[in-house]
Amino acid sequence: MRTTAQKSPAAGAVGFLIVMELGSGILQGWLSPLFSSIGEHYGVSAASLNWISAAYLLATVLVVPLLSKLGDIHGHKRVLMIATAIVAAASVLVAFAPNYELFLLGRAIQAPLAVFLPLEFAIVHQRDSETSGRSIGRLVAALTLGATIGGLLSGIVLDAAGSLSLTLLFPAIFMALCIPGIAVFVKETPLRSTGKVDYLGAVLLGGGLVAVLGGASNLATWPSVAVGISMLVGVALLAGWVVSARRIKHPLVDLNMLLRGGIGLPIVVAFLFGAQLFGAQAPISVYLRSDPATLGFGFGAAASAAGILLSVMALAAFLGATFAHRLSRILGGTRTVAFGGLLGAVAYVLMILAPGTLVTFTVWLVVAGLGTGVVSGTLPTLVVQRAAADSVGIASGLYNTARTAAGGVAGALFALLMSALTTASASGPRVATQFSFHAVWWICAGLCVLFAIAVLFIRQAKTAPEAAEHHASLRQDPAAEQALEPAN
């Protein structure tokens, strides 16, 4: 480990990073209301539009661990600038792609957007570890608020501009403006991880996750043989990654740190959290718009009304993330995450047992949003506090990857479950049943309870000197860790 700069307060950098993360959220929420217009522009089917999200998600699995590790080795500010430039260029391609294939390529190249948060977590933690929890909460809150604003603004901009290309260009302009802002306002992190980038590990880990996720995400559309082959290849690649990581001196992910260094269980909690968070989004949206006169359930909300209600839920998540740090000072980090999980579980159960009117259902959405915000604003801090000082980037990257990967798998499995629980309609096509939605929400409630319990078993974070000595001993003699008692 080597020091390249003196530690200084993070306040100025955090202020700009919050603005940047607000823009990142706007970009992430920008495309969803435009899907229909994109389909009309390129003449593709509704089914093909699923690849807009899938291309981005699968690409993030490949690039987030790699770029996070590069940040630990070469500097988080430097990699953040490069990632921002890539996203800006990719956004230009998305805006002016002459065909749908190039549009999807641009969408995949936007994947470094998902590494912004891990790099920013490392920046604020190294600059001022004592206030990093509050800063992380603010960054997550800015991302949540930005996604809400993006979802509301993009349709308005499209109506005003009358051009899909110009509408899609707005995020590219913002990202381009962020590059000089990073250069001016953000100072480079002082610590560096030693060693070289494990490119073989990146290929094995990323390829394995993509193959597994690709198979899981296409359970309902690919032939069963293709799904099986994809998932078997993925498992084989992940097994190869584990073997490789144990044999080389500087792996992409230090398995000793992951399994015995304190961040393994928080990442498992992140996986469970992401599964219910992203897996429930589509069913909630569909339920809001379902016509009770035809199906016997739902609220028959118009698209605009459903968008507003989901934005209210997102605003509740913003508030939860904003106050998460204050709550954690009272309850402690692990209990705060558990509290957020229980809020989510209660919300799902009430959505099943007492949906009531649209107003009542909105209240349950607000409760779920608050729980999501509390967890999102606290859980990354648990990961950061338990990572080695020179490995915060890769630890945060694994947190982000676990969350989004779980969401991709859960979304596909929930879609398959709901398809299996359909019933025949009078007009012929099979339609969803209320039980299909309830089944998803019961599973989500169970996942919330599960990670709320699991998070209580996370060991207390060590102080900085203790952590440095602990992680150094793991690197020098992994077997010595087995003799150490867990911290209470």
PDB file of N, CA, C and O in Angstrom, residues 27 48 50 81 135 183 205 215 252 262 264 276-277 299 318 344 352 375 381 412 458:
ATOM      1  N   LEU A  27     -30.309   9.986 -15.377  1.00  0.00           N
ATOM      2  CA  LEU A  27     -30.035   9.164 -16.549  1.00  0.00           C
ATOM      3  C   LEU A  27     -30.639   7.769 -16.382  1.00  0.00           C
ATOM      4  O   LEU A  27     -31.212   7.216 -17.320  1.00  0.00           O
ATOM      5  N   SER A  48     -38.783  -7.144 -27.742  1.00  0.00           N
ATOM      6  CA  SER A  48     -37.399  -6.742 -28.016  1.00  0.00           C
ATOM      7  C   SER A  48     -36.953  -5.589 -27.131  1.00  0.00           C
ATOM      8  O   SER A  48     -35.749  -5.411 -26.880  1.00  0.00           O
ATOM      9  N   ASN A  50     -37.244  -5.376 -24.058  1.00  0.00           N
ATOM     10  CA  ASN A  50     -36.668  -5.883 -22.807  1.00  0.00           C
ATOM     11  C   ASN A  50     -35.143  -5.848 -22.829  1.00  0.00           C
ATOM     12  O   ASN A  50     -34.502  -5.786 -21.773  1.00  0.00           O
ATOM     13  N   MET A  81     -13.464   9.698 -13.668  1.00  0.00           N
ATOM     14  CA  MET A  81     -13.442  10.568 -14.848  1.00  0.00           C
ATOM     15  C   MET A  81     -13.529   9.750 -16.134  1.00  0.00           C
ATOM     16  O   MET A  81     -14.268  10.102 -17.064  1.00  0.00           O
ATOM     17  N   SER A 135     -22.309  10.843   4.361  1.00  0.00           N
ATOM     18  CA  SER A 135     -22.075  11.164   2.948  1.00  0.00           C
ATOM     19  C   SER A 135     -22.640  10.087   2.035  1.00  0.00           C
ATOM     20  O   SER A 135     -23.238  10.392   0.998  1.00  0.00           O
ATOM     21  N   ALA A 183     -12.618  17.005 -12.292  1.00  0.00           N
ATOM     22  CA  ALA A 183     -11.219  17.442 -12.302  1.00  0.00           C
ATOM     23  C   ALA A 183     -10.978  18.584 -11.325  1.00  0.00           C
ATOM     24  O   ALA A 183      -9.939  18.651 -10.668  1.00  0.00           O
ATOM     25  N   LEU A 205     -15.079 -14.121 -13.666  1.00  0.00           N
ATOM     26  CA  LEU A 205     -16.174 -13.679 -12.797  1.00  0.00           C
ATOM     27  C   LEU A 205     -17.287 -13.032 -13.614  1.00  0.00           C
ATOM     28  O   LEU A 205     -18.468 -13.381 -13.474  1.00  0.00           O
ATOM     29  N   GLY A 215     -29.054 -16.925 -18.502  1.00  0.00           N
ATOM     30  CA  GLY A 215     -29.926 -18.091 -18.477  1.00  0.00           C
ATOM     31  C   GLY A 215     -31.144 -17.884 -17.596  1.00  0.00           C
ATOM     32  O   GLY A 215     -32.274 -18.184 -17.989  1.00  0.00           O
ATOM     33  N   LEU A 252      -8.610 -10.419  -8.391  1.00  0.00           N
ATOM     34  CA  LEU A 252      -9.586  -9.339  -8.526  1.00  0.00           C
ATOM     35  C   LEU A 252     -10.360  -9.155  -7.229  1.00  0.00           C
ATOM     36  O   LEU A 252     -10.564  -8.038  -6.756  1.00  0.00           O
ATOM     37  N   GLY A 262     -15.006  -9.969   6.694  1.00  0.00           N
ATOM     38  CA  GLY A 262     -16.076  -9.139   7.233  1.00  0.00           C
ATOM     39  C   GLY A 262     -17.073  -8.604   6.235  1.00  0.00           C
ATOM     40  O   GLY A 262     -18.101  -8.056   6.637  1.00  0.00           O
ATOM     41  N   GLY A 264     -18.369 -10.465   3.517  1.00  0.00           N
ATOM     42  CA  GLY A 264     -19.145 -11.511   2.861  1.00  0.00           C
ATOM     43  C   GLY A 264     -20.617 -11.468   3.223  1.00  0.00           C
ATOM     44  O   GLY A 264     -21.493 -11.465   2.346  1.00  0.00           O
ATOM     45  N   GLN A 276     -35.649  -8.530  -3.654  1.00  0.00           N
ATOM     46  CA  GLN A 276     -37.010  -8.056  -3.410  1.00  0.00           C
ATOM     47  C   GLN A 276     -37.231  -6.652  -3.955  1.00  0.00           C
ATOM     48  O   GLN A 276     -38.319  -6.322  -4.431  1.00  0.00           O
ATOM     49  N   LEU A 277     -36.193  -5.830  -3.928  1.00  0.00           N
ATOM     50  CA  LEU A 277     -36.343  -4.449  -4.384  1.00  0.00           C
ATOM     51  C   LEU A 277     -36.660  -4.380  -5.871  1.00  0.00           C
ATOM     52  O   LEU A 277     -37.660  -3.771  -6.287  1.00  0.00           O
ATOM     53  N   PHE A 299     -56.398  -1.404  -9.557  1.00  0.00           N
ATOM     54  CA  PHE A 299     -57.015  -0.090  -9.373  1.00  0.00           C
ATOM     55  C   PHE A 299     -57.327   0.615 -10.690  1.00  0.00           C
ATOM     56  O   PHE A 299     -57.877   1.708 -10.692  1.00  0.00           O
ATOM     57  N   PHE A 318     -36.194   8.302  -0.987  1.00  0.00           N
ATOM     58  CA  PHE A 318     -35.257   9.430  -0.844  1.00  0.00           C
ATOM     59  C   PHE A 318     -35.231   9.926   0.595  1.00  0.00           C
ATOM     60  O   PHE A 318     -34.159  10.161   1.171  1.00  0.00           O
ATOM     61  N   GLY A 344     -40.251  -2.951   5.090  1.00  0.00           N
ATOM     62  CA  GLY A 344     -40.594  -3.519   3.790  1.00  0.00           C
ATOM     63  C   GLY A 344     -41.502  -4.720   3.929  1.00  0.00           C
ATOM     64  O   GLY A 344     -42.487  -4.860   3.184  1.00  0.00           O
ATOM     65  N   ILE A 352     -51.022  -7.192   0.573  1.00  0.00           N
ATOM     66  CA  ILE A 352     -51.740  -8.440   0.319  1.00  0.00           C
ATOM     67  C   ILE A 352     -53.048  -8.484   1.104  1.00  0.00           C
ATOM     68  O   ILE A 352     -54.117  -8.764   0.554  1.00  0.00           O
ATOM     69  N   VAL A 375     -32.582   1.140   4.180  1.00  0.00           N
ATOM     70  CA  VAL A 375     -31.596   0.096   3.894  1.00  0.00           C
ATOM     71  C   VAL A 375     -30.548   0.602   2.904  1.00  0.00           C
ATOM     72  O   VAL A 375     -29.340   0.413   3.108  1.00  0.00           O
ATOM     73  N   THR A 381     -22.647   1.491   3.909  1.00  0.00           N
ATOM     74  CA  THR A 381     -21.705   1.893   4.954  1.00  0.00           C
ATOM     75  C   THR A 381     -21.176   0.681   5.708  1.00  0.00           C
ATOM     76  O   THR A 381     -19.995   0.632   6.080  1.00  0.00           O
ATOM     77  N   ALA A 412     -36.723 -12.170 -13.414  1.00  0.00           N
ATOM     78  CA  ALA A 412     -37.020 -13.267 -14.337  1.00  0.00           C
ATOM     79  C   ALA A 412     -37.809 -14.383 -13.652  1.00  0.00           C
ATOM     80  O   ALA A 412     -38.775 -14.909 -14.205  1.00  0.00           O
ATOM     81  N   ILE A 458     -23.940  -9.673  11.445  1.00  0.00           N
ATOM     82  CA  ILE A 458     -22.722  -9.030  10.939  1.00  0.00           C
ATOM     83  C   ILE A 458     -21.875  -8.562  12.111  1.00  0.00           C
ATOM     84  O   ILE A 458     -22.368  -7.912  13.031  1.00  0.00           O
TER      85      ILE A 458
END
